């Protein structure tokens, strides 16, 4: 609804239903979201939204839910399973603000862009699960805070230096609260740290539990399963820099350096322990934005976590 009777305010209503049938699980997801967006100035915008999210995971076969998560390597399926076992309903409200002073939203060469988001979320219904004779109920009641800022500096001759800083944290509002799985922070991929595959970075405090950082070496069992390790945290920090330069016609190059890490325990945030990656890529300008091909290398590879040498990424658009 582009006009609701209030100047510069528009509204949108989104309804979603998903049924996913897999070999060992079935997922039903239903969402409703109402958003109001206000743009008092061309470069300044605010939004307020609220909604409900209902998810139900049905385990099929002899595997437990934990075993399904451990044995699933497909990133698409792992993303689908970012909900609690059984049925749960989450109510959420979000407020955000954005300041956009870029000269071009698709291929910026100067200016800056900043955005901040705060989301309140609470489970209003969750299934009771029995494990090893104990009854558990997944309860979430937290704030999810996210801040992002990007800047662009022209260096002459079509060369641009782009940088980005992002930080986020989950703040729990009751003692027994657990972060709703799809509200955790996942790092790795073209939009965070390009040396890792999408959402593949293991949180630092989990890695320290597997291998004491003061130990000279780690020896893991041959059957160690990295998929069984938690790959989402309650706090994260990312700092990225990229030098973009013309090559020929619509073809451009990029050399980048990404730093970032995440922690399950929000109190463990340590800016000096960000994971370093670096790499290079090609960009092709198109009417819908640049198509990017990037390869990032891990500069401090953690072999005990079976981390790769690097990762290849394809995307449409740049930060």
Short mmCIF file of C-alpha atoms in Angstrom, two decimals:
data_model
loop_
_atom_site.label_atom_id
_atom_site.label_comp_id
_atom_site.label_asym_id
_atom_site.label_seq_id
_atom_site.Cartn_x
_atom_site.Cartn_y
_atom_site.Cartn_z
CA UNK A 1 0.00 0.00 0.00
CA UNK A 2 2.04 2.99 -1.24
CA UNK A 3 -0.31 5.52 0.38
CA UNK A 4 -2.32 5.06 3.59
CA UNK A 5 -3.37 8.67 4.17
CA UNK A 6 -0.20 9.76 5.99
CA UNK A 7 2.44 11.64 3.94
CA UNK A 8 5.57 9.62 3.08
CA UNK A 9 4.25 6.50 4.86
CA UNK A 10 3.57 3.20 3.14
CA UNK A 11 2.47 -0.16 4.51
CA UNK A 12 2.88 -3.78 3.51
CA UNK A 13 1.31 -7.03 4.66
CA UNK A 14 3.12 -10.31 4.10
CA UNK A 15 1.65 -13.78 4.54
CA UNK A 16 3.75 -16.93 4.11
CA UNK A 17 3.22 -20.68 4.20
CA UNK A 18 5.90 -23.29 3.63
CA UNK A 19 5.69 -27.07 3.65
CA UNK A 20 9.01 -28.86 3.25
CA UNK A 21 9.04 -32.65 2.86
CA UNK A 22 12.42 -34.31 3.30
CA UNK A 23 13.55 -37.90 3.82
CA UNK A 24 13.92 -37.61 7.57
CA UNK A 25 11.82 -34.58 8.56
CA UNK A 26 8.87 -32.44 7.58
CA UNK A 27 8.58 -28.70 8.24
CA UNK A 28 5.51 -26.47 8.35
CA UNK A 29 6.21 -22.74 8.62
CA UNK A 30 3.60 -19.98 8.67
CA UNK A 31 4.32 -16.26 8.97
CA UNK A 32 2.40 -13.00 9.02
CA UNK A 33 4.14 -9.62 9.05
CA UNK A 34 2.78 -6.05 8.93
CA UNK A 35 5.25 -3.24 8.20
CA UNK A 36 4.96 0.55 8.15
CA UNK A 37 7.76 2.49 6.44
CA UNK A 38 8.27 6.24 6.80
CA UNK A 39 10.68 8.24 4.62
CA UNK A 40 10.63 11.88 5.77
CA UNK A 41 13.65 12.69 3.58
CA UNK A 42 15.07 11.03 0.48
CA UNK A 43 18.09 9.73 2.40
CA UNK A 44 16.41 8.97 5.76
CA UNK A 45 13.93 6.17 6.46
CA UNK A 46 12.33 4.41 9.41
CA UNK A 47 10.28 1.24 9.66
CA UNK A 48 8.11 -0.45 12.27
CA UNK A 49 6.90 -4.01 11.87
CA UNK A 50 5.33 -6.78 13.87
CA UNK A 51 4.29 -10.33 13.21
CA UNK A 52 3.83 -13.93 14.20
CA UNK A 53 5.88 -16.95 13.18
CA UNK A 54 4.69 -20.53 13.68
CA UNK A 55 7.01 -23.47 12.99
CA UNK A 56 6.53 -27.20 13.39
CA UNK A 57 9.20 -29.83 12.73
CA UNK A 58 8.09 -33.44 12.49
CA UNK A 59 10.86 -36.01 12.75
CA UNK A 60 10.45 -38.99 10.41
CA UNK A 61 12.19 -42.32 10.91
CA UNK A 62 14.45 -43.47 13.73
CA UNK A 63 16.78 -40.45 13.91
CA UNK A 64 16.37 -37.89 16.67
CA UNK A 65 16.20 -34.18 15.88
CA UNK A 66 19.78 -33.71 17.15
CA UNK A 67 20.99 -36.53 14.86
CA UNK A 68 19.27 -34.94 11.86
CA UNK A 69 21.07 -31.65 12.54
CA UNK A 70 24.42 -33.42 12.95
CA UNK A 71 24.06 -35.49 9.77
CA UNK A 72 22.77 -32.70 7.52
CA UNK A 73 25.51 -31.06 5.43
CA UNK A 74 23.31 -29.25 2.89
CA UNK A 75 23.31 -25.51 3.81
CA UNK A 76 19.72 -25.16 2.56
CA UNK A 77 18.45 -27.88 4.89
CA UNK A 78 20.47 -26.57 7.84
CA UNK A 79 18.89 -23.16 7.27
CA UNK A 80 15.40 -24.70 7.28
CA UNK A 81 16.15 -26.43 10.58
CA UNK A 82 16.84 -23.20 12.45
CA UNK A 83 13.70 -23.70 14.52
CA UNK A 84 13.11 -25.60 17.77
CA UNK A 85 12.01 -29.22 17.77
CA UNK A 86 8.24 -29.71 17.70
CA UNK A 87 5.86 -26.77 17.36
CA UNK A 88 6.59 -23.20 18.44
CA UNK A 89 5.04 -19.79 17.89
CA UNK A 90 7.10 -16.59 18.08
CA UNK A 91 5.77 -13.05 18.26
CA UNK A 92 8.16 -10.28 17.23
CA UNK A 93 8.29 -6.50 16.78
CA UNK A 94 11.06 -4.62 14.96
CA UNK A 95 12.06 -1.01 14.59
CA UNK A 96 14.81 0.18 12.26
CA UNK A 97 16.35 3.38 10.92
CA UNK A 98 18.54 3.96 7.85
CA UNK A 99 20.66 6.86 6.65
CA UNK A 100 21.73 6.59 3.00
CA UNK A 101 24.17 9.16 1.63
CA UNK A 102 25.59 7.00 -1.17
CA UNK A 103 25.77 8.38 -4.70
CA UNK A 104 24.42 5.08 -6.10
CA UNK A 105 22.73 2.25 -4.17
CA UNK A 106 23.96 -0.44 -6.62
CA UNK A 107 27.54 0.65 -7.33
CA UNK A 108 28.45 3.35 -4.79
CA UNK A 109 31.65 5.31 -5.31
CA UNK A 110 31.33 7.86 -2.51
CA UNK A 111 29.28 8.55 0.61
CA UNK A 112 28.12 6.25 3.40
CA UNK A 113 25.20 4.08 4.48
CA UNK A 114 24.20 3.27 8.06
CA UNK A 115 21.36 1.23 9.50
CA UNK A 116 20.30 0.05 12.93
CA UNK A 117 17.67 -2.51 13.94
CA UNK A 118 16.17 -3.59 17.25
CA UNK A 119 13.85 -6.60 17.46
CA UNK A 120 11.89 -7.88 20.45
CA UNK A 121 10.90 -11.55 20.22
CA UNK A 122 9.08 -13.93 22.57
CA UNK A 123 7.72 -17.46 22.24
CA UNK A 124 4.03 -17.55 23.12
CA UNK A 125 3.72 -21.31 22.60
CA UNK A 126 6.26 -24.13 22.42
CA UNK A 127 6.02 -27.91 22.42
CA UNK A 128 7.14 -29.87 25.45
CA UNK A 129 9.90 -32.32 24.47
CA UNK A 130 11.02 -35.29 26.55
CA UNK A 131 14.71 -36.20 26.42
CA UNK A 132 16.39 -38.84 28.58
CA UNK A 133 13.49 -38.79 30.99
CA UNK A 134 13.56 -34.98 31.34
CA UNK A 135 10.91 -32.60 30.04
CA UNK A 136 12.10 -29.49 28.17
CA UNK A 137 10.27 -26.51 26.71
CA UNK A 138 12.05 -24.10 24.37
CA UNK A 139 11.47 -20.56 25.68
CA UNK A 140 12.73 -17.39 24.02
CA UNK A 141 12.40 -13.81 25.24
CA UNK A 142 15.09 -11.50 23.96
CA UNK A 143 16.14 -8.37 22.13
CA UNK A 144 18.17 -8.68 18.93
CA UNK A 145 20.26 -5.58 18.22
CA UNK A 146 22.11 -4.97 14.94
CA UNK A 147 24.17 -2.02 13.70
CA UNK A 148 25.82 -1.68 10.29
CA UNK A 149 27.78 1.15 8.64
CA UNK A 150 29.46 1.28 5.22
CA UNK A 151 31.65 3.98 3.70
CA UNK A 152 33.03 4.62 0.19
CA UNK A 153 36.05 6.75 -0.73
CA UNK A 154 37.03 7.51 -4.37
CA UNK A 155 40.79 7.35 -4.93
CA UNK A 156 40.86 8.55 -8.54
CA UNK A 157 40.97 6.75 -11.86
CA UNK A 158 37.82 4.79 -11.07
CA UNK A 159 39.38 3.20 -7.97
CA UNK A 160 37.17 3.09 -4.87
CA UNK A 161 37.91 1.95 -1.33
CA UNK A 162 34.87 0.47 0.41
CA UNK A 163 34.69 -0.45 4.08
CA UNK A 164 32.02 -1.88 6.35
CA UNK A 165 31.55 -2.40 10.09
CA UNK A 166 28.81 -4.60 11.56
CA UNK A 167 28.05 -5.62 15.12
CA UNK A 168 25.12 -7.42 16.70
CA UNK A 169 24.05 -8.84 20.03
CA UNK A 170 21.17 -10.80 21.54
CA UNK A 171 20.08 -9.60 24.98
CA UNK A 172 17.94 -12.04 26.98
CA UNK A 173 15.05 -10.64 28.99
CA UNK A 174 14.40 -13.62 31.26
CA UNK A 175 16.64 -16.12 33.00
CA UNK A 176 15.61 -19.30 31.15
CA UNK A 177 15.51 -17.66 27.71
CA UNK A 178 17.22 -19.33 24.75
CA UNK A 179 17.88 -17.52 21.49
CA UNK A 180 15.32 -18.59 18.89
CA UNK A 181 17.51 -20.49 16.40
CA UNK A 182 16.82 -18.32 13.34
CA UNK A 183 17.61 -15.19 15.38
CA UNK A 184 21.20 -16.25 16.08
CA UNK A 185 24.07 -14.62 14.18
CA UNK A 186 25.69 -16.81 11.52
CA UNK A 187 28.97 -15.78 9.87
CA UNK A 188 30.56 -16.94 6.66
CA UNK A 189 29.63 -16.12 3.09
CA UNK A 190 29.60 -13.24 0.67
CA UNK A 191 27.81 -10.85 3.05
CA UNK A 192 30.13 -11.39 6.06
CA UNK A 193 33.48 -13.25 5.85
CA UNK A 194 34.29 -14.53 2.37
CA UNK A 195 37.00 -16.98 3.43
CA UNK A 196 34.26 -19.25 4.83
CA UNK A 197 31.33 -20.96 3.16
CA UNK A 198 27.87 -19.61 3.91
CA UNK A 199 27.18 -19.61 7.69
CA UNK A 200 30.06 -22.07 8.29
CA UNK A 201 32.10 -20.17 10.90
CA UNK A 202 32.22 -21.99 14.26
CA UNK A 203 31.83 -19.56 17.21
CA UNK A 204 35.10 -18.79 18.95
CA UNK A 205 34.07 -19.94 22.43
CA UNK A 206 32.91 -23.28 21.00
CA UNK A 207 36.24 -23.66 19.16
CA UNK A 208 38.11 -22.92 22.41
CA UNK A 209 36.18 -25.70 24.15
CA UNK A 210 37.24 -28.14 21.42
CA UNK A 211 40.86 -26.97 21.47
CA UNK A 212 42.38 -25.00 24.33
CA UNK A 213 44.10 -21.97 22.70
CA UNK A 214 47.03 -22.41 25.09
CA UNK A 215 47.61 -25.95 23.81
CA UNK A 216 50.35 -26.31 21.15
CA UNK A 217 48.29 -28.78 19.10
CA UNK A 218 44.92 -30.49 18.97
CA UNK A 219 44.29 -34.10 18.09
CA UNK A 220 40.69 -34.93 17.27
CA UNK A 221 39.03 -38.28 16.78
CA UNK A 222 38.81 -39.44 13.17
CA UNK A 223 35.01 -39.48 13.39
CA UNK A 224 34.81 -35.85 14.55
CA UNK A 225 31.71 -34.28 12.97
CA UNK A 226 31.98 -30.52 12.47
CA UNK A 227 28.24 -30.40 11.67
CA UNK A 228 27.54 -31.36 15.30
CA UNK A 229 29.21 -28.12 16.45
CA UNK A 230 27.09 -25.05 17.11
CA UNK A 231 27.40 -22.59 14.19
CA UNK A 232 25.48 -19.59 15.45
CA UNK A 233 26.12 -17.10 18.23
CA UNK A 234 24.55 -14.39 20.39
CA UNK A 235 27.11 -11.73 19.48
CA UNK A 236 29.28 -10.98 16.44
CA UNK A 237 31.57 -8.37 14.94
CA UNK A 238 32.65 -7.93 11.32
CA UNK A 239 35.05 -5.43 9.75
CA UNK A 240 35.62 -5.47 5.98
CA UNK A 241 37.66 -3.50 3.51
CA UNK A 242 37.70 -3.74 -0.29
CA UNK A 243 39.64 -2.00 -3.05
CA UNK A 244 37.60 -1.83 -6.26
CA UNK A 245 39.26 -0.94 -9.55
CA UNK A 246 38.43 -0.95 -13.30
CA UNK A 247 39.92 -3.58 -15.60
CA UNK A 248 38.24 -3.20 -19.01
CA UNK A 249 34.82 -1.89 -19.99
CA UNK A 250 32.19 -3.22 -17.58
CA UNK A 251 34.69 -5.60 -15.97
CA UNK A 252 36.10 -4.54 -12.61
CA UNK A 253 38.31 -6.18 -10.01
CA UNK A 254 38.32 -6.26 -6.25
CA UNK A 255 40.86 -7.09 -3.54
CA UNK A 256 39.41 -7.53 -0.06
CA UNK A 257 40.24 -8.22 3.55
CA UNK A 258 37.53 -9.46 5.95
CA UNK A 259 37.74 -9.77 9.74
CA UNK A 260 35.00 -11.23 11.90
CA UNK A 261 33.94 -13.66 14.58
CA UNK A 262 30.95 -14.76 16.61
CA UNK A 263 30.46 -16.08 20.15
CA UNK A 264 27.64 -18.12 21.74
CA UNK A 265 28.18 -16.31 25.05
CA UNK A 266 27.61 -12.61 24.38
CA UNK A 267 29.96 -11.72 27.23
CA UNK A 268 32.89 -13.35 25.41
CA UNK A 269 33.08 -10.74 22.63
CA UNK A 270 36.77 -9.96 22.01
CA UNK A 271 37.67 -7.61 19.10
CA UNK A 272 41.29 -8.83 19.05
CA UNK A 273 40.18 -12.39 18.19
CA UNK A 274 38.51 -11.70 14.85
CA UNK A 275 39.18 -14.36 12.18
CA UNK A 276 41.17 -12.89 9.23
CA UNK A 277 40.46 -13.72 5.58
CA UNK A 278 41.57 -12.08 2.34
CA UNK A 279 41.00 -12.62 -1.36
CA UNK A 280 40.17 -11.18 -4.73
CA UNK A 281 37.32 -11.19 -7.21
CA UNK A 282 35.82 -9.98 -10.47
CA UNK A 283 32.73 -7.77 -10.92
CA UNK A 284 30.63 -7.40 -14.08
CA UNK A 285 28.29 -4.40 -14.28
CA UNK A 286 24.69 -5.17 -15.29
CA UNK A 287 21.41 -3.16 -15.27
CA UNK A 288 20.35 -4.97 -12.04
CA UNK A 289 23.65 -4.38 -10.27
CA UNK A 290 27.14 -5.89 -10.39
CA UNK A 291 27.60 -9.65 -10.62
CA UNK A 292 30.48 -10.64 -8.34
CA UNK A 293 32.78 -13.68 -8.26
CA UNK A 294 35.00 -13.81 -5.17
CA UNK A 295 37.49 -16.25 -3.67
CA UNK A 296 38.55 -15.77 -0.07
CA UNK A 297 41.48 -17.44 1.71
CA UNK A 298 41.65 -18.25 5.42
CA UNK A 299 44.76 -16.54 6.81
CA UNK A 300 44.59 -18.36 10.16
CA UNK A 301 43.09 -21.72 9.30
CA UNK A 302 41.88 -23.86 12.21
CA UNK A 303 42.70 -27.34 10.96
CA UNK A 304 41.21 -29.02 14.03
CA UNK A 305 37.81 -27.74 12.86
CA UNK A 306 38.40 -29.08 9.34
CA UNK A 307 38.30 -25.55 7.92
CA UNK A 308 39.05 -25.32 4.18
CA UNK A 309 41.85 -23.33 2.58
CA UNK A 310 39.30 -20.91 1.19
CA UNK A 311 35.87 -20.54 -0.39
CA UNK A 312 34.36 -19.38 -3.68
CA UNK A 313 31.32 -17.10 -3.75
CA UNK A 314 28.91 -15.79 -6.37
CA UNK A 315 26.55 -12.89 -5.72
CA UNK A 316 24.55 -10.10 -7.31
CA UNK A 317 25.37 -6.80 -5.67
CA UNK A 318 28.11 -5.51 -3.38
CA UNK A 319 28.06 -4.05 0.11
#
